[in-house]
Short mmCIF file of C-alpha atoms in Angstrom, two decimals:
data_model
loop_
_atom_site.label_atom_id
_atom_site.label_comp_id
_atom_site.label_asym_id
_atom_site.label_seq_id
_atom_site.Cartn_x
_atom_site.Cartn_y
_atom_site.Cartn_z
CA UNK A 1 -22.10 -33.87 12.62
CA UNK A 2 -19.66 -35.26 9.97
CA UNK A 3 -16.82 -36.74 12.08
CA UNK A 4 -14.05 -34.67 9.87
CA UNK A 5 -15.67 -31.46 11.42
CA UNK A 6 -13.10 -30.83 13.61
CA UNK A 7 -10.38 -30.46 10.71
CA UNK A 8 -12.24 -27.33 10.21
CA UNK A 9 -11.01 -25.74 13.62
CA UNK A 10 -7.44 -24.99 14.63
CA UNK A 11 -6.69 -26.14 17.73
CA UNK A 12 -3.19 -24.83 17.78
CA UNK A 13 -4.93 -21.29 17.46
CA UNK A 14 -5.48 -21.69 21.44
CA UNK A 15 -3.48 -24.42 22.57
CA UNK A 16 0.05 -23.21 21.45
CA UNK A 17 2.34 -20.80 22.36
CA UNK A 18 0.93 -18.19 19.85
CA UNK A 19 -2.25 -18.78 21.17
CA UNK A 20 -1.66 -18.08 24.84
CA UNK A 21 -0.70 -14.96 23.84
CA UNK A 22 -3.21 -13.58 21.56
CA UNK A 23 -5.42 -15.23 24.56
CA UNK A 24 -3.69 -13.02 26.98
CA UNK A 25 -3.68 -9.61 23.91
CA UNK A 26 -7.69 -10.58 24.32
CA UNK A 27 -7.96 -10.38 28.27
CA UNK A 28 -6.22 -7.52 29.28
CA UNK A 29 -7.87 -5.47 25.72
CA UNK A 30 -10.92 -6.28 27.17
CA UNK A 31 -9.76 -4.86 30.66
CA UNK A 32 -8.62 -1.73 29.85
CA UNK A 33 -11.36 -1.16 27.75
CA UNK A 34 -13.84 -2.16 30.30
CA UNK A 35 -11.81 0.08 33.28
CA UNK A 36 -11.65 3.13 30.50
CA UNK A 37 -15.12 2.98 30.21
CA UNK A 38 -16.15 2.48 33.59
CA UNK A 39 -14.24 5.33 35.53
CA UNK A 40 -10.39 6.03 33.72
CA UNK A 41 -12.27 9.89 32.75
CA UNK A 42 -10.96 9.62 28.60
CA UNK A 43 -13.54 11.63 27.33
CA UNK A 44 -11.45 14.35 29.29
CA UNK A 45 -9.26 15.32 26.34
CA UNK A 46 -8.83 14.77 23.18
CA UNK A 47 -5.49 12.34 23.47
CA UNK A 48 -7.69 10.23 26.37
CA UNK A 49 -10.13 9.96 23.17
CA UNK A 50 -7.51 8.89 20.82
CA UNK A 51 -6.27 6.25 23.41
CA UNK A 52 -9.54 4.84 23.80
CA UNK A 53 -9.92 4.31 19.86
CA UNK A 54 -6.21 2.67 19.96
CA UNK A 55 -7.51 0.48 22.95
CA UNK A 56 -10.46 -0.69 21.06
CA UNK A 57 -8.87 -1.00 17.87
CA UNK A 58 -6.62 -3.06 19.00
CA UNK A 59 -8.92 -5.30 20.95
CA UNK A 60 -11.21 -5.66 17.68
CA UNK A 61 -8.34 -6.46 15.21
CA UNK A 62 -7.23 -9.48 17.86
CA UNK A 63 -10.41 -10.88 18.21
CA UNK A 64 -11.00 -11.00 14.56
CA UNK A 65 -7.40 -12.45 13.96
CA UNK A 66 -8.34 -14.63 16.67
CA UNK A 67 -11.58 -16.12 15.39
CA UNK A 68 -10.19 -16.14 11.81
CA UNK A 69 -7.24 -17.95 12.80
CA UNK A 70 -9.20 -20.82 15.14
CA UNK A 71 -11.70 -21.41 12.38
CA UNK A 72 -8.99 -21.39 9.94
CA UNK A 73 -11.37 -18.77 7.42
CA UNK A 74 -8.55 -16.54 7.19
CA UNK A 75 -7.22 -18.79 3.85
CA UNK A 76 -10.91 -17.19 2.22
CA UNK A 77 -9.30 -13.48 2.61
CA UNK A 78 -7.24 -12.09 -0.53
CA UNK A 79 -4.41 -11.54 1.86
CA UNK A 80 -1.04 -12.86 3.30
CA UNK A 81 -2.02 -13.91 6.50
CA UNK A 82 1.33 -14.12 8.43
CA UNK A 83 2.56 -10.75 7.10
CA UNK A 84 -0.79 -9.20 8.22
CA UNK A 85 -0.81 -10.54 11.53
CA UNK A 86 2.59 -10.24 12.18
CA UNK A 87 2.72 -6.57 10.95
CA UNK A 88 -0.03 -5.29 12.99
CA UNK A 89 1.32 -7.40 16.29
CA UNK A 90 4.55 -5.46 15.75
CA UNK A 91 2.26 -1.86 15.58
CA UNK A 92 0.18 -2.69 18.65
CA UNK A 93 3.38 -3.64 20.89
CA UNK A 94 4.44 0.03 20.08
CA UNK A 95 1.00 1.21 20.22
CA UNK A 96 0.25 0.25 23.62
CA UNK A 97 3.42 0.58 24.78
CA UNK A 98 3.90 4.16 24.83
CA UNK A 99 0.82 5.88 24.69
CA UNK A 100 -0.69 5.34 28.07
CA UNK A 101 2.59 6.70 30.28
CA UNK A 102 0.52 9.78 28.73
CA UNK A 103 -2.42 8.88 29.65
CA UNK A 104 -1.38 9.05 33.71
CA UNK A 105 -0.95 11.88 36.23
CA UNK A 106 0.27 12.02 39.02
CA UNK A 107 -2.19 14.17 40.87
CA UNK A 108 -5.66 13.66 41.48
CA UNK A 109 -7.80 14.67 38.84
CA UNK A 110 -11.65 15.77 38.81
CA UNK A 111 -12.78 13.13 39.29
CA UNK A 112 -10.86 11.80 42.37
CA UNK A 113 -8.31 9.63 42.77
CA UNK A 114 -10.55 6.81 42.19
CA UNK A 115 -10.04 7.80 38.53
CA UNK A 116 -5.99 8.08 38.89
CA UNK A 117 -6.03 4.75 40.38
CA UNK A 118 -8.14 3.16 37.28
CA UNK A 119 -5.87 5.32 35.28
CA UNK A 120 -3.03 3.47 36.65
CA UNK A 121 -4.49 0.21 36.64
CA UNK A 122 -4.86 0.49 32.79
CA UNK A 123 -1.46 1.90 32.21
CA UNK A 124 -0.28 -1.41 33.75
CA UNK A 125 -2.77 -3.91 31.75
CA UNK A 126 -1.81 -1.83 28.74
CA UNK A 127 1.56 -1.83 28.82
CA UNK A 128 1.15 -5.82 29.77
CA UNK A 129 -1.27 -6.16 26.65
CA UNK A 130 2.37 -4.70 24.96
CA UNK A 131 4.24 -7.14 26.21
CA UNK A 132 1.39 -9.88 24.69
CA UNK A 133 1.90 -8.38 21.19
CA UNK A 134 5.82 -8.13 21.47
CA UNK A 135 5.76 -11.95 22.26
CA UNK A 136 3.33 -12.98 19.65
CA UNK A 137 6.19 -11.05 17.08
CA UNK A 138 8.82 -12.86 18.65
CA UNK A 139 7.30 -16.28 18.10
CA UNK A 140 6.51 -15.37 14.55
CA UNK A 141 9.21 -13.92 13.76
CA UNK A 142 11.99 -15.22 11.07
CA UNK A 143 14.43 -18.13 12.49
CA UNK A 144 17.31 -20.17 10.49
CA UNK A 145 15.68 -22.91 8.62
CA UNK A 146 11.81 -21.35 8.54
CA UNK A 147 10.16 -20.11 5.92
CA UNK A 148 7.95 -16.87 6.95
CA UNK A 149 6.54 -14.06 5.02
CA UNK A 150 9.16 -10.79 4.56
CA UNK A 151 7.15 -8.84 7.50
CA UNK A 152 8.29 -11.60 9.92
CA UNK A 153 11.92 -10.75 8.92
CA UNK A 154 13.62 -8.39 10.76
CA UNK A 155 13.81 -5.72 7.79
CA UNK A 156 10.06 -6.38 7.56
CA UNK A 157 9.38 -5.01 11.14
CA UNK A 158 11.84 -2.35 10.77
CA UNK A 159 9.43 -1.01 8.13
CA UNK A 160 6.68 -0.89 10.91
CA UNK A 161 9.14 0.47 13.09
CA UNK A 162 10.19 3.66 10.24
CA UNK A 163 6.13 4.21 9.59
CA UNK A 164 5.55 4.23 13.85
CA UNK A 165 8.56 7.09 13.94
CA UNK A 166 7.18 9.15 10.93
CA UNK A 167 4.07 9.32 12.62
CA UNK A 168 5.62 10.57 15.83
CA UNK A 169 7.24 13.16 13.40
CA UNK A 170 3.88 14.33 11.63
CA UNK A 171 2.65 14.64 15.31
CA UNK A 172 5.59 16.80 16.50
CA UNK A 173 4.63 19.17 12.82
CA UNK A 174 1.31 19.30 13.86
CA UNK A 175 2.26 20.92 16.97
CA UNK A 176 3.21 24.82 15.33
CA UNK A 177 7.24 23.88 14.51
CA UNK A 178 6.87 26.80 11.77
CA UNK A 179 8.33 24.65 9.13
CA UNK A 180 6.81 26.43 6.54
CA UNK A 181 9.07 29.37 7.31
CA UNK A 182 11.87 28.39 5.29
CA UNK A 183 11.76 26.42 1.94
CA UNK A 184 14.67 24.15 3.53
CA UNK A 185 12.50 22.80 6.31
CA UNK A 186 9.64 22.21 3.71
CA UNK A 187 11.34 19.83 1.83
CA UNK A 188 12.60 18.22 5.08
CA UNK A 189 8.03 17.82 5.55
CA UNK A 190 8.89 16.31 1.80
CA UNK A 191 11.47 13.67 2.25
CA UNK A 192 9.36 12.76 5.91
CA UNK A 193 6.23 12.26 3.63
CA UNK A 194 7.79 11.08 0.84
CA UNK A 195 9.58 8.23 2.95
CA UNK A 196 6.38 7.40 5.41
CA UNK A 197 4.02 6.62 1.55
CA UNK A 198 6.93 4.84 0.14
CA UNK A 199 7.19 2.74 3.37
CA UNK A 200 3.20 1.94 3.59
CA UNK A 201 3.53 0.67 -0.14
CA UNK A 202 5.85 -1.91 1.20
CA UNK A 203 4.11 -2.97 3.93
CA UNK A 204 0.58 -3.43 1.62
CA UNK A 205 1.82 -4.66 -1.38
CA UNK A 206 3.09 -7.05 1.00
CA UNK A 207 0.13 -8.01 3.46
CA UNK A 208 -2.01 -8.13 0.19
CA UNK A 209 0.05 -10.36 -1.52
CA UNK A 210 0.77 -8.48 -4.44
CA UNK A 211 4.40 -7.88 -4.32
CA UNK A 212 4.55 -9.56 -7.83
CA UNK A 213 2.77 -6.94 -9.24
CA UNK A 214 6.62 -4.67 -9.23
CA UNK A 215 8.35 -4.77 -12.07
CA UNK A 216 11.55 -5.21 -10.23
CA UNK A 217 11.88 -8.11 -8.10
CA UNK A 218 10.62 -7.08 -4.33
CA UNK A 219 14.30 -8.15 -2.36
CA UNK A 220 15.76 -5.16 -5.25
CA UNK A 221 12.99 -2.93 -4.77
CA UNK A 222 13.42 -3.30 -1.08
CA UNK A 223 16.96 -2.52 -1.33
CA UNK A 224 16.68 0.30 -3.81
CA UNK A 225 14.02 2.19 -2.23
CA UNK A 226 16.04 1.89 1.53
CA UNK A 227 18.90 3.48 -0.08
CA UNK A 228 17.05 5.86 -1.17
CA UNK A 229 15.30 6.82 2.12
CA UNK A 230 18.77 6.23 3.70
CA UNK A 231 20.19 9.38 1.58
CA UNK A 232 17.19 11.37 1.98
CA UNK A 233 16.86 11.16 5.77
CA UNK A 234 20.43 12.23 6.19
CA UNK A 235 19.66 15.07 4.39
CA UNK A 236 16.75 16.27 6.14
CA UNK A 237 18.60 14.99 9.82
CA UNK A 238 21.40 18.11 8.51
CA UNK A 239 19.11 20.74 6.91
CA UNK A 240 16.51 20.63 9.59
CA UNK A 241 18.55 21.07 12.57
CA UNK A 242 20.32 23.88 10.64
CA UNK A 243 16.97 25.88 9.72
CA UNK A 244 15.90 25.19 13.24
CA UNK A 245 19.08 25.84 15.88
CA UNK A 246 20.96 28.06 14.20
CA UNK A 247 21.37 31.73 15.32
CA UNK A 248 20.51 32.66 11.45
CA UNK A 249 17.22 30.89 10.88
CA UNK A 250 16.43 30.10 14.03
CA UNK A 251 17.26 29.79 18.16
CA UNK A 252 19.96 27.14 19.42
CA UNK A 253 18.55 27.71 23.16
CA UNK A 254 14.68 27.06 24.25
CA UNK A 255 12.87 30.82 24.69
CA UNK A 256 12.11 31.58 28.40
CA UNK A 257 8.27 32.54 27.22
CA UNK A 258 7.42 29.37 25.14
CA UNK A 259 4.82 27.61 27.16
CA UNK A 260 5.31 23.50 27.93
CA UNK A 261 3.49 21.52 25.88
CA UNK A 262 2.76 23.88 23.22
CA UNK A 263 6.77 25.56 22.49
CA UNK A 264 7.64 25.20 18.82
CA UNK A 265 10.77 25.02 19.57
CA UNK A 266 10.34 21.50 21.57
CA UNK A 267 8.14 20.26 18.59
CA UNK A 268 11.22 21.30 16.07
CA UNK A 269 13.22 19.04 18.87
CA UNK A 270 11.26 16.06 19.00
CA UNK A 271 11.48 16.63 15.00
CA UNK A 272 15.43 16.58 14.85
CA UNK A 273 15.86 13.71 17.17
CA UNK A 274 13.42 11.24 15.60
CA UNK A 275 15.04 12.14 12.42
CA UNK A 276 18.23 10.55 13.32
CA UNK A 277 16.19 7.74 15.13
CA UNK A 278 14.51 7.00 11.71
CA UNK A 279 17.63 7.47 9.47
CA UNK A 280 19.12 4.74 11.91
CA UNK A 281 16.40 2.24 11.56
CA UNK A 282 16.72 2.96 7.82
CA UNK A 283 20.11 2.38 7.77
CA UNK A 284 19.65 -1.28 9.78
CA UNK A 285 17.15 -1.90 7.53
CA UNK A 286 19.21 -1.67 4.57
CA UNK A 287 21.85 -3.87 6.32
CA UNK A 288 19.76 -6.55 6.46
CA UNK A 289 18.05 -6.01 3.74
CA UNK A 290 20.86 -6.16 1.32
CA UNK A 291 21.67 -9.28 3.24
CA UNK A 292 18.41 -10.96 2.50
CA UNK A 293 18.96 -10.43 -0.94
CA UNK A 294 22.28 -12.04 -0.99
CA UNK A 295 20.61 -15.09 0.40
CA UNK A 296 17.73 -15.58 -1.84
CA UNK A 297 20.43 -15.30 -4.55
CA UNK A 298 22.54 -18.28 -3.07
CA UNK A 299 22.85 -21.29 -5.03
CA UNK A 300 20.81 -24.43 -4.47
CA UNK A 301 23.11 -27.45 -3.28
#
């Protein structure tokens, strides 16, 4: 073996901070996937199903990051490495966060409580596995006086943030809120859409690398589109709650008959409030992302 082998591994990959904890994302993945498959019942519905794929998902991406990053083969990919890793730490510590408080009852199910208790078991090692990714984003994230990609930058994870919310939104649509009813709430499904594509363009022009492909320089673009999303998210946070609440269009109090879990009217709720959630983190986002652009335009000394 050629004595300058070992440049080829990256020992800071395990024995760093960032290491531990993609070492720790890698331990309890493989736990709750190994207690979901052995007796957690998540073929039971289809949301135990879609937590299982989230689960594994997860657990695959870090152990590819992981072995790309210790053998240092992630500088052969046509990608920017920090954003990407960075970006989809920042989606798996809301991923795995909130999901699985779903995922538990209280009572014993079919199975027995033998299931419940593995239930609750990887509730715990998922929302731990949360924790892993949240401090994996902290240590990557942007600091005075380091240079890091623009998805390590607080208007970077924001955008992560925005496309996590829209999701939740798209869910709550999926769920019969009736929006088709009125023209008004369609072009509040519009600006939701609209703002979620626009938002997923920033985030892989930048984990590709090919920001420099816009004709405007990204920090404007960044800017420019934000405001934009700012203005059209507080128009859809007024027109939908309008078309929805009001006595004309719609009902301002939940119907006695509506059944729990599948009322319309709690879908066109969860709708309203994660508007204003999202024009919020749009808002922030344009804070600081005006603010980034004020510093890349600073003078050298």
């Amino acid at each position: 073996m050629s004595p300058q082998g070992g440049q080829y591994l990256n020992k800071a990959a395990v024995f760093s901070s960032l290491g531990a904890a993609r070492l720790s994302q890698l331990a309890l993945g493989c736990s709750v996937v190994a207690m979901v498959s052995h007796s957690a019942g998540y073929s039971g519905g289809s949301y135990g199903v879609f937590c299982m794929a989230v689960w594994c998902a997860c657990f695959g991406m870090t152990t590819v990051v992981f072995f790309l990053d210790a053998t240092r083969l992630h500088a052969c990919l046509p990608v920017s490495w920090d954003n990407l890793t960075v970006a989809f730490a920042a989606l798996a510590t809301l991923i795995l966060g909130g999901y699985p408080v779903y995922f538990v009852r209280a009572e014993c199910p079919y199975g027995g409580c033998e299931v419940r208790n593995f239930r609750i078991a990887v509730t715990v090692c998922s929302i731990a596995g949360s924790l892993a990714y949240g401090a994996e984003v902290i240590l990557s994230r942007a600091k005075p006086g380091r240079v890091v990609g623009y998805m390590a930058t607080v208007s970077g994870l924001l955008k992560v943030v925005q496309g996590f919310v829209a999701c939740i939104i798209f869910g709550a649509l999926a769920n019969g809120t009736e929006y088709s009813r009125h023209v008004a709430t369609i072009y509040c499904v519009v600006v939701y859409a609209v703002c979620f594509a626009m938002t997923t363009v920033v985030v892989i022009l930048t984990v590709s690398g090919r920001t420099g492909c816009l004709k405007l320089p990204f920090d404007r673009f960044v800017v420019v589109y934000t405001l934009l999303a700012v203005l059209l998210y507080l128009s859809a946070s007024v027109v939908w709650p309008v078309f929805c609440f009001d006595r004309k269009y719609g009902s301002p109090e939940r119907p006695s008959s509506c059944p729990r879990g599948r009322c319309p009217w709690d879908s066109k709720v969860v709708v309203a409030v994660f508007s204003f959630v999202n024009l919020a983190l749009y808002v922030a986002d344009l804070v600081y992302s005006q603010r980034i652009r004020f510093v890349t335009q600073q003078p050298r000394v």
